[in-house]
């Protein structure tokens, strides 16, 4: 079974600063996907970024980037030039590679952007 | 391009009652997954439907059942409601296969309160 751990329950950062959210996971699989989802107070889960484990290059999406360390089973999210709209719960999630598998989520990090 | 929709948005029931939640997947998607998110926690996988059949199931009792219709929409049914069933119920849709098509996109959720 897979587990996902987010060790930072809450974080806050000044607007325009950079913040990094941590995530570690445990799996015996070699091929898998990792995701970061954002859940604002409106509660809709929004996909932020996705990483395929077989790709060494770290994924980036505009101000969002990841640091994927496969050997360490670490998958952190960096948000650059943070904006007030980035205030939300952030969940790290794991999915096995084949068969359209389920998502396994961490417990989340509540991020607050301070104006 | 219509995203994932869920109904109703909120629901209040009493213990012992039965409830049905509904989900319409994103246009072009054929797979629906259901998740339960208790307050302050990450979503937990309930089950997944593809081709009108339950493909896989998480650690939830038989009181939780589902259905998928030929148009790919889905229902989640919960019988004999318990106080502990109070949660946000999230539906996610995806497309069977490998690669980016397997990414799950979420609806806004249904908030269920059991009194």
Coordinates of C-alpha atoms in Angstrom, one line a residue:
Chain A
X1 CA 0.0 0.0 0.0
X2 CA 1.1 3.5 -0.7
X3 CA 1.3 6.3 1.9
X4 CA 1.7 10.0 1.4
X5 CA 3.0 12.3 4.2
X6 CA 2.8 16.1 4.4
X7 CA 4.6 17.2 7.5
X8 CA 3.6 20.9 7.4
X9 CA 0.0 21.3 8.6
X10 CA 0.1 25.1 8.1
X11 CA 2.4 27.6 6.4
X12 CA 2.2 31.3 5.7
X13 CA 4.2 33.7 3.5
X14 CA 4.2 37.3 2.4
X15 CA 2.7 38.1 -0.9
X16 CA 5.3 38.0 -3.8
X17 CA 7.6 35.7 -1.8
X18 CA 8.5 32.1 -2.6
X19 CA 7.3 29.2 -0.6
X20 CA 8.0 25.4 -0.7
X21 CA 5.6 22.7 0.5
X22 CA 7.0 19.3 1.4
X23 CA 5.7 15.9 0.5
X24 CA 7.2 12.4 1.0
X25 CA 5.7 9.1 -0.1
X26 CA 6.3 5.4 0.3
X27 CA 5.8 2.9 -2.4
X28 CA 7.3 -0.2 -3.9
X29 CA 6.1 0.8 -7.4
X30 CA 8.7 1.9 -10.0
X31 CA 6.3 3.7 -12.3
X32 CA 3.7 6.1 -10.9
X33 CA 2.4 9.7 -11.0
X34 CA 2.5 12.4 -8.4
X35 CA 0.2 15.3 -8.2
X36 CA -0.3 18.5 -6.3
X37 CA -3.9 19.6 -5.9
X38 CA -5.1 22.9 -4.5
X39 CA -8.4 23.2 -2.6
X40 CA -9.4 26.8 -1.9
X41 CA -12.3 27.7 0.5
X42 CA -14.7 27.2 -2.3
X43 CA -13.6 23.5 -1.7
X44 CA -13.2 22.5 -5.4
X45 CA -10.1 20.4 -5.8
X46 CA -8.0 21.9 -8.6
X47 CA -5.0 20.3 -10.3
X48 CA -1.9 22.3 -9.9
X49 CA 0.9 20.2 -11.3
X50 CA 1.6 16.6 -12.3
X51 CA 4.9 14.6 -12.4
X52 CA 5.5 11.2 -14.1
X53 CA 8.0 9.2 -12.1
X54 CA 9.9 8.0 -15.2
X55 CA 10.7 11.5 -16.2
X56 CA 13.8 13.0 -14.6
X57 CA 12.9 16.5 -15.5
X58 CA 11.0 18.4 -12.9
X59 CA 7.5 19.6 -14.0
X60 CA 6.7 23.3 -14.1
X61 CA 3.5 25.2 -14.6
X62 CA 4.0 29.0 -14.7
X63 CA 4.8 30.0 -11.1
X64 CA 4.5 26.4 -9.8
X65 CA 7.4 23.9 -10.0
X66 CA 8.3 20.7 -8.3
X67 CA 11.5 19.2 -6.9
X68 CA 11.1 15.4 -7.5
X69 CA 13.7 13.2 -5.8
X70 CA 12.8 9.6 -6.7
X71 CA 15.4 7.9 -4.6
X72 CA 14.4 9.9 -1.6
X73 CA 10.7 9.6 -2.4
X74 CA 10.3 13.3 -2.0
X75 CA 8.0 15.6 -4.1
X76 CA 8.0 19.2 -3.0
X77 CA 6.1 22.1 -4.5
X78 CA 7.6 25.5 -5.0
X79 CA 5.3 28.5 -5.5
X80 CA 7.1 31.6 -6.8
X81 CA 5.8 35.2 -6.6
X82 CA 3.0 34.0 -4.4
X83 CA -0.4 35.7 -4.8
X84 CA -3.4 36.1 -2.5
X85 CA -5.3 33.7 -4.7
X86 CA -2.8 31.0 -3.8
X87 CA -4.3 30.8 -0.3
X88 CA -5.7 27.3 -0.1
X89 CA -5.2 23.8 1.2
X90 CA -2.6 22.0 -0.9
X91 CA -2.7 18.2 -1.2
X92 CA 0.0 15.9 -2.5
X93 CA -1.3 12.8 -4.1
X94 CA 0.1 9.5 -5.5
X95 CA -1.3 7.3 -8.3
X96 CA 0.1 4.0 -9.7
X97 CA 1.0 4.2 -13.4
X98 CA -1.3 1.7 -15.1
X99 CA -4.9 0.9 -14.9
X100 CA -6.3 4.3 -14.1
X101 CA -5.7 3.8 -10.4
X102 CA -7.1 5.6 -7.3
X103 CA -5.4 8.7 -5.9
X104 CA -3.9 8.4 -2.4
X105 CA -3.7 11.8 -0.7
X106 CA -1.7 13.3 2.1
X107 CA -3.3 15.2 4.9
X108 CA -2.7 18.6 3.3
X109 CA -0.9 21.8 4.1
X110 CA -2.9 25.0 4.7
X111 CA -1.1 27.8 3.0
X112 CA -2.0 31.4 3.8
X113 CA -0.6 34.3 1.7
X114 CA -0.3 37.5 3.7
X115 CA -0.9 40.8 1.9
Chain B
X1 CA -15.9 22.4 -22.2
X2 CA -18.1 21.4 -19.3
X3 CA -16.2 20.3 -16.2
X4 CA -17.3 17.8 -13.6
X5 CA -20.6 18.7 -12.0
X6 CA -22.2 17.3 -8.8
X7 CA -25.6 17.6 -7.2
X8 CA -26.8 18.6 -4.7
X9 CA -24.2 21.0 -3.3
X10 CA -25.4 20.5 0.3
X11 CA -27.6 17.9 2.0
X12 CA -28.8 17.4 5.5
X13 CA -30.0 13.9 6.6
X14 CA -30.7 12.1 9.8
X15 CA -29.2 8.9 11.1
X16 CA -30.6 5.8 9.5
X17 CA -31.7 7.6 6.3
X18 CA -30.4 6.9 2.8
X19 CA -28.9 9.4 0.4
X20 CA -28.0 9.6 -3.3
X21 CA -25.4 11.9 -4.7
X22 CA -24.9 12.5 -8.4
X23 CA -22.0 13.3 -10.6
X24 CA -21.6 14.1 -14.3
X25 CA -18.1 13.7 -15.6
X26 CA -16.1 16.1 -17.7
X27 CA -16.9 16.0 -21.4
X28 CA -15.1 13.1 -23.0
X29 CA -14.3 11.2 -19.8
X30 CA -15.5 7.7 -19.2
X31 CA -14.3 6.9 -15.6
X32 CA -15.7 8.2 -12.4
X33 CA -14.1 8.0 -9.0
X34 CA -15.7 8.9 -5.6
X35 CA -13.9 10.2 -2.6
X36 CA -14.9 11.1 1.0
X37 CA -13.2 14.0 2.6
X38 CA -13.8 14.4 6.4
X39 CA -13.2 17.8 7.8
X40 CA -9.5 18.7 8.0
X41 CA -8.4 15.6 6.2
X42 CA -7.4 14.5 2.8
X43 CA -9.8 12.7 0.5
X44 CA -10.2 8.9 0.9
X45 CA -11.0 6.7 -2.1
X46 CA -14.4 5.1 -2.0
X47 CA -14.7 3.4 -5.4
X48 CA -14.3 3.8 -9.1
X49 CA -16.7 3.1 -12.0
X50 CA -15.8 2.3 -15.6
X51 CA -18.1 0.7 -18.3
X52 CA -20.9 0.7 -15.7
X53 CA -19.0 -1.6 -13.4
X54 CA -17.2 -1.0 -10.1
X55 CA -13.5 -1.5 -11.0
X56 CA -11.9 -1.0 -7.6
X57 CA -13.0 -0.2 -4.1
X58 CA -11.5 1.4 -1.1
X59 CA -12.0 0.5 2.6
X60 CA -15.6 1.4 2.9
X61 CA -18.5 -0.7 4.1
X62 CA -21.2 -2.1 1.8
X63 CA -23.5 0.7 2.9
X64 CA -21.7 2.6 0.2
X65 CA -22.8 1.6 -3.2
X66 CA -22.7 3.2 -6.6
X67 CA -23.8 3.1 -10.2
X68 CA -22.7 4.3 -13.5
X69 CA -25.0 5.0 -16.4
X70 CA -24.5 4.6 -20.1
X71 CA -23.8 8.3 -20.5
X72 CA -20.9 7.9 -17.9
X73 CA -22.7 9.8 -15.2
X74 CA -22.6 8.2 -11.7
X75 CA -24.5 8.0 -8.4
X76 CA -23.2 7.3 -4.9
X77 CA -25.7 5.8 -2.5
X78 CA -25.2 5.6 1.2
X79 CA -27.6 3.5 3.3
X80 CA -28.3 3.6 7.0
X81 CA -26.5 6.9 7.5
X82 CA -24.2 7.3 10.5
X83 CA -23.0 10.5 12.1
X84 CA -19.5 9.7 10.9
X85 CA -20.7 9.8 7.3
X86 CA -20.8 13.6 7.5
X87 CA -18.2 14.8 5.0
X88 CA -17.5 16.4 1.7
X89 CA -18.1 13.9 -1.1
X90 CA -16.0 14.5 -4.2
X91 CA -16.4 13.0 -7.6
X92 CA -13.5 12.9 -10.1
X93 CA -13.5 11.9 -13.7
X94 CA -10.8 10.7 -16.0
X95 CA -10.2 8.8 -19.2
X96 CA -8.9 5.2 -19.2
X97 CA -5.5 4.7 -20.6
X98 CA -2.0 5.8 -19.7
X99 CA -0.4 9.2 -19.8
X100 CA -2.1 12.5 -19.2
X101 CA -5.5 11.1 -19.9
X102 CA -5.5 9.4 -16.5
X103 CA -5.4 12.6 -14.6
X104 CA -8.4 13.0 -12.4
X105 CA -10.4 16.2 -12.5
X106 CA -12.7 17.0 -9.5
X107 CA -16.2 18.4 -9.2
X108 CA -17.1 21.0 -6.5
X109 CA -18.3 18.3 -4.1
X110 CA -21.5 17.6 -2.1
X111 CA -21.4 18.6 1.6
X112 CA -23.4 15.9 3.6
X113 CA -24.4 16.6 7.2
X114 CA -25.9 13.7 9.2
X115 CA -27.8 14.7 12.3

